[in-house]
Coordinates of C-alpha atoms and ligand atoms in Angstrom, one line a residue:
M4 CA 38.8 3.0 -15.1
T5 CA 40.0 -0.1 -13.4
D6 CA 38.4 -3.2 -14.4
A7 CA 35.1 -2.4 -12.8
S8 CA 33.2 -4.8 -15.2
A9 CA 34.8 -7.7 -13.5
L10 CA 33.2 -6.9 -10.3
V11 CA 30.6 -9.7 -9.5
Y12 CA 27.0 -8.8 -8.5
A13 CA 26.5 -8.7 -4.7
H14 CA 23.4 -7.4 -3.0
E15 CA 25.0 -5.5 -0.1
F16 CA 25.1 -2.3 1.8
I17 CA 28.1 0.0 1.1
T18 CA 29.1 3.0 3.4
V19 CA 29.3 6.1 1.3
S20 CA 30.7 9.5 2.2
D21 CA 29.2 12.6 1.1
D22 CA 32.3 13.3 -0.9
Q23 CA 31.8 10.1 -3.1
I24 CA 28.2 11.2 -4.0
S25 CA 28.9 14.9 -4.3
H26 CA 28.9 14.8 -8.2
W27 CA 25.6 13.2 -8.2
E28 CA 22.9 15.3 -10.0
V29 CA 19.4 15.8 -9.0
H30 CA 16.9 16.3 -11.9
D31 CA 13.6 17.9 -10.9
R32 CA 10.4 16.9 -12.3
Y33 CA 7.1 18.3 -12.5
R34 CA 5.1 17.2 -9.5
K35 CA 7.1 14.3 -8.9
L36 CA 10.3 13.5 -6.9
P37 CA 13.6 14.1 -8.8
I38 CA 15.6 11.4 -10.5
L39 CA 19.3 11.0 -9.4
T40 CA 22.1 10.3 -11.7
G41 CA 25.7 9.7 -10.8
L42 CA 28.4 6.9 -10.7
C43 CA 28.0 3.9 -8.5
P44 CA 30.6 4.3 -5.7
T45 CA 31.5 0.7 -5.9
C46 CA 31.4 -0.1 -9.7
G47 CA 31.8 3.4 -11.1
H48 CA 29.3 3.1 -13.8
D49 CA 26.5 5.4 -14.5
C50 CA 23.3 5.0 -12.5
E51 CA 19.9 6.6 -12.8
V52 CA 17.6 6.3 -9.8
E53 CA 14.1 7.4 -9.7
V54 CA 13.0 8.5 -6.0
R55 CA 9.4 7.6 -5.4
D56 CA 7.4 8.1 -2.3
T57 CA 3.8 7.3 -3.1
V58 CA 3.2 3.8 -2.2
V59 CA -0.2 1.9 -1.9
V60 CA -0.8 0.0 1.1
G61 CA -3.5 -2.0 2.8
G62 CA -3.1 -0.9 6.3
L63 CA -4.5 1.9 8.4
G64 CA -2.9 5.5 8.5
A65 CA -3.4 8.9 6.8
S66 CA -3.9 8.5 3.2
A67 CA -1.9 10.7 0.7
K68 CA -4.6 13.3 0.1
D69 CA -4.7 14.5 3.8
Q70 CA -1.2 14.0 4.6
A71 CA 1.3 16.9 4.8
T72 CA 3.8 16.7 2.1
P73 CA 7.1 15.4 3.4
R74 CA 10.3 17.7 3.0
E75 CA 12.7 14.9 3.5
W76 CA 12.9 11.5 1.9
T77 CA 15.3 8.6 2.9
A78 CA 15.8 6.2 -0.1
Q79 CA 17.7 3.2 -0.7
I80 CA 19.7 3.7 -3.8
I81 CA 20.7 0.5 -5.5
C82 CA 23.2 0.6 -8.4
N83 CA 21.6 0.2 -11.6
C84 CA 24.3 0.4 -14.2
R85 CA 23.6 -1.3 -17.4
R86 CA 27.1 -3.2 -17.4
D87 CA 27.6 -7.0 -17.1
H88 CA 28.3 -7.9 -13.3
K89 CA 27.3 -11.4 -13.8
Q90 CA 24.0 -10.6 -12.4
P91 CA 21.8 -13.5 -11.0
E92 CA 18.6 -14.6 -13.0
G93 CA 16.0 -12.0 -12.7
V94 CA 18.2 -9.0 -12.2
R95 CA 18.1 -6.6 -14.8
G96 CA 21.4 -4.6 -14.1
G97 CA 23.6 -3.0 -11.6
C98 CA 26.4 -4.4 -9.2
G99 CA 24.0 -4.9 -6.5
R100 CA 25.5 -2.5 -4.1
Y101 CA 23.2 0.0 -2.4
W102 CA 23.6 2.8 0.0
L103 CA 21.2 5.1 1.7
G104 CA 20.5 8.6 0.4
R105 CA 18.5 11.6 1.7
L106 CA 16.8 13.9 -0.4
T107 CA 16.0 17.2 1.0
K108 CA 13.6 20.0 -0.4
Q109 CA 15.3 23.4 -0.3
E110 CA 13.5 26.7 0.3
G111 CA 13.4 27.5 -3.6
G112 CA 11.8 24.1 -4.2
T113 CA 14.6 22.1 -5.7
Y114 CA 16.0 19.2 -4.0
A115 CA 19.5 18.4 -2.6
L116 CA 21.0 15.0 -2.2
S117 CA 23.0 13.8 0.6
T118 CA 24.0 10.4 2.3
E119 CA 21.6 9.4 5.1
K120 CA 23.2 9.3 8.4
N121 CA 20.6 7.5 10.4
L122 CA 21.4 3.7 9.1
R123 CA 18.7 2.4 11.3
L124 CA 16.3 3.5 8.6
L125 CA 17.9 1.1 6.1
P126 CA 15.4 -2.0 6.7
A127 CA 12.5 0.4 6.4
A128 CA 14.0 2.0 3.2
A129 CA 14.8 -1.5 1.7
A130 CA 11.3 -2.6 2.5
L131 CA 9.7 0.4 1.0
N132 CA 11.8 0.1 -2.3
E133 CA 10.3 -3.5 -2.4
A134 CA 6.9 -2.4 -1.9
L135 CA 7.2 0.1 -4.6
A136 CA 8.6 -2.4 -7.0
A137 CA 5.9 -5.0 -6.3
Q138 CA 2.9 -2.5 -5.9
D139 CA 1.6 -2.5 -9.6
K140 CA 1.1 -6.3 -9.4
R141 CA -0.2 -6.1 -6.0
V142 CA -2.8 -3.4 -6.7
Q143 CA -4.0 -5.3 -9.7
Y144 CA -4.2 -8.5 -7.8
S145 CA -6.2 -6.6 -4.9
A146 CA -8.4 -4.9 -7.5
E147 CA -9.3 -8.1 -9.1
K148 CA -10.3 -9.7 -5.7
W149 CA -12.2 -6.7 -4.7
L150 CA -14.4 -7.2 -7.7
G151 CA -15.8 -10.3 -6.1
A152 CA -16.6 -8.2 -3.1
V153 CA -18.8 -6.0 -5.3
S154 CA -20.7 -9.1 -6.7
A155 CA -21.2 -10.5 -3.2
I156 CA -22.8 -7.3 -2.2
Y157 CA -25.2 -7.2 -5.1
A158 CA -26.1 -10.8 -4.3
L159 CA -27.2 -9.7 -1.0
F160 CA -30.2 -8.1 -2.4
S161 CA -31.7 -11.4 -3.0
L162 CA -32.1 -11.5 0.7
T163 CA -34.8 -8.7 0.4
G164 CA -36.9 -11.2 -1.3
I165 CA -37.9 -12.5 2.0
A166 CA -40.0 -9.3 2.7
T167 CA -40.5 -8.1 -0.8
A168 CA -42.1 -11.2 -2.2
K169 CA -45.9 -10.9 -3.3
D170 CA -48.2 -10.8 -0.3
A171 CA -45.3 -11.3 2.4
L172 CA -46.5 -8.3 4.3
T173 CA -50.3 -8.4 3.3
G174 CA -52.5 -7.6 6.1
M175 CA -49.9 -6.2 8.4
N176 CA -50.4 -3.0 10.2
A177 CA -48.0 -0.1 9.6
A178 CA -46.0 -0.6 12.9
S179 CA -45.4 -4.4 11.9
K180 CA -44.3 -3.2 8.3
W181 CA -41.8 -0.8 9.8
G182 CA -40.4 -3.6 12.1
V183 CA -39.9 -5.9 9.2
A184 CA -38.4 -3.0 7.1
L185 CA -35.8 -2.0 9.9
A186 CA -34.9 -5.7 10.7
L187 CA -34.2 -6.1 6.9
V188 CA -32.1 -2.9 6.6
A189 CA -30.1 -3.8 9.6
G190 CA -29.6 -7.5 8.2
V191 CA -28.4 -6.3 4.8
T192 CA -26.2 -3.3 6.0
L193 CA -24.3 -5.7 8.6
A194 CA -23.9 -7.9 5.7
V195 CA -22.4 -5.6 3.5
L196 CA -20.0 -4.5 6.3
A197 CA -19.2 -8.2 6.8
V198 CA -18.3 -8.4 3.3
I199 CA -16.1 -5.4 3.3
S200 CA -14.3 -6.2 6.3
G201 CA -13.6 -9.7 5.2
Y202 CA -12.2 -8.4 2.1
K203 CA -10.1 -5.8 3.9
A204 CA -8.7 -8.5 6.0
A205 CA -7.7 -10.6 3.0
Y206 CA -6.7 -8.0 0.4
G207 CA -6.1 -4.7 2.2
W208 CA -8.1 -1.5 1.5
P209 CA -5.7 -0.1 -1.3
R210 CA -4.9 3.4 -0.5
A211 CA -1.7 5.7 -1.6
V212 CA 0.3 7.1 1.2
R213 CA 3.6 9.2 0.9
V214 CA 6.5 8.2 2.8
G215 CA 9.3 10.6 3.7
T216 CA 12.2 10.2 6.1
E217 CA 9.9 11.3 9.1
N218 CA 7.1 8.7 8.8
L219 CA 9.3 6.1 7.1
E220 CA 9.6 4.1 10.2
D221 CA 5.8 4.3 11.0
W222 CA 5.0 3.1 7.4
Y223 CA 7.5 0.2 8.0
D224 CA 5.8 -0.6 11.4
Q225 CA 2.5 -0.9 9.7
Y226 CA 3.8 -2.8 6.7
Q227 CA 5.1 -5.4 9.3
G228 CA 2.0 -5.2 11.3
Y229 CA -0.4 -6.1 8.6
A230 CA -1.1 -9.7 9.9
V231 CA -2.2 -8.3 13.1
T232 CA -4.5 -5.8 11.6
A233 CA -6.0 -8.4 9.2
A234 CA -6.4 -10.7 12.1
A235 CA -8.6 -8.1 13.9
Q236 CA -10.3 -7.3 10.7
L237 CA -11.2 -10.8 10.1
R238 CA -12.8 -11.1 13.5
V239 CA -14.9 -8.0 13.0
A240 CA -16.1 -9.7 9.7
V241 CA -17.4 -12.8 11.3
F242 CA -19.2 -11.1 14.1
L243 CA -20.8 -8.8 11.6
S244 CA -22.0 -11.6 9.5
L245 CA -23.2 -13.5 12.6
F246 CA -25.2 -10.4 13.7
S247 CA -26.4 -9.9 10.0
L248 CA -27.7 -13.7 10.0
A249 CA -29.7 -12.8 13.3
A250 CA -31.2 -9.8 11.8
I251 CA -32.2 -11.8 8.7
I252 CA -33.6 -14.5 10.8
G253 CA -35.5 -11.9 12.7
V254 CA -37.0 -10.8 9.4
M255 CA -38.3 -14.2 8.6
V256 CA -39.8 -14.7 12.0
L257 CA -41.6 -11.3 11.8
V258 CA -42.9 -12.1 8.4
W259 CA -44.1 -15.7 9.5
F260 CA -45.8 -14.7 12.8
L261 CA -46.7 -11.0 13.0
P262 CA -50.4 -10.9 13.4
R263 CA -52.5 -10.2 10.3
G264 CA -55.3 -7.7 10.7
Ligands
ZN8 ZN1 28.4 -1.3 -12.7
ZN9 ZN1 27.5 -0.5 -9.1

């Protein structure tokens, strides 16, 4: 082998022919996408790349459970050899070169690897890779934040005190009591929905989706469109909380002014 270890790290795309990766091996795994092993086309060192397609997203779209299983996956394959390439801080290994691979599920259930010819998928595949790498942290973060929503929803039950306080409804006829109850249910329900959409806007609604070649660009569109979705969600939250407030004020007015028999 030439002096490949002297190769300096560079995070850059390389064009690879099918011949260059024909020696790569696809190691099937139970209920998971395979692991790929082979030599990096640039530095020539051993790489071992895990292909993953289940990513947790905050946007809309079908969740993994009701999605058809993809049969083709486009993956950014980044060199992760364990040799020294003078990697910058924070990079664990590899010479940084990456290429696009396509994994295809065969009739018998095994997988075949080839190069991806549609290079327009590169930005989406790179974003998917980053999202996969960051997702454990992200899901943990959003789970912690969602705990706040849970306590906020519990706190809403203090609102029911307006109508359930001792003597609040004493002397009202059945119709008036029903009126108070309906306004209260509406107020609390709207408040719960407001909390949920506010949190959805801020932290997403974490769900797992499977991303294959076919829906890779759709996923990427949603990933980039997060801000737009979040803004709409936030508006919904604000309106819901206003309606909720109106309903709760309604409850108070009813409790104060409904005639007692
Ligand atoms: Zn290397
Ligand atoms: Zn390499």
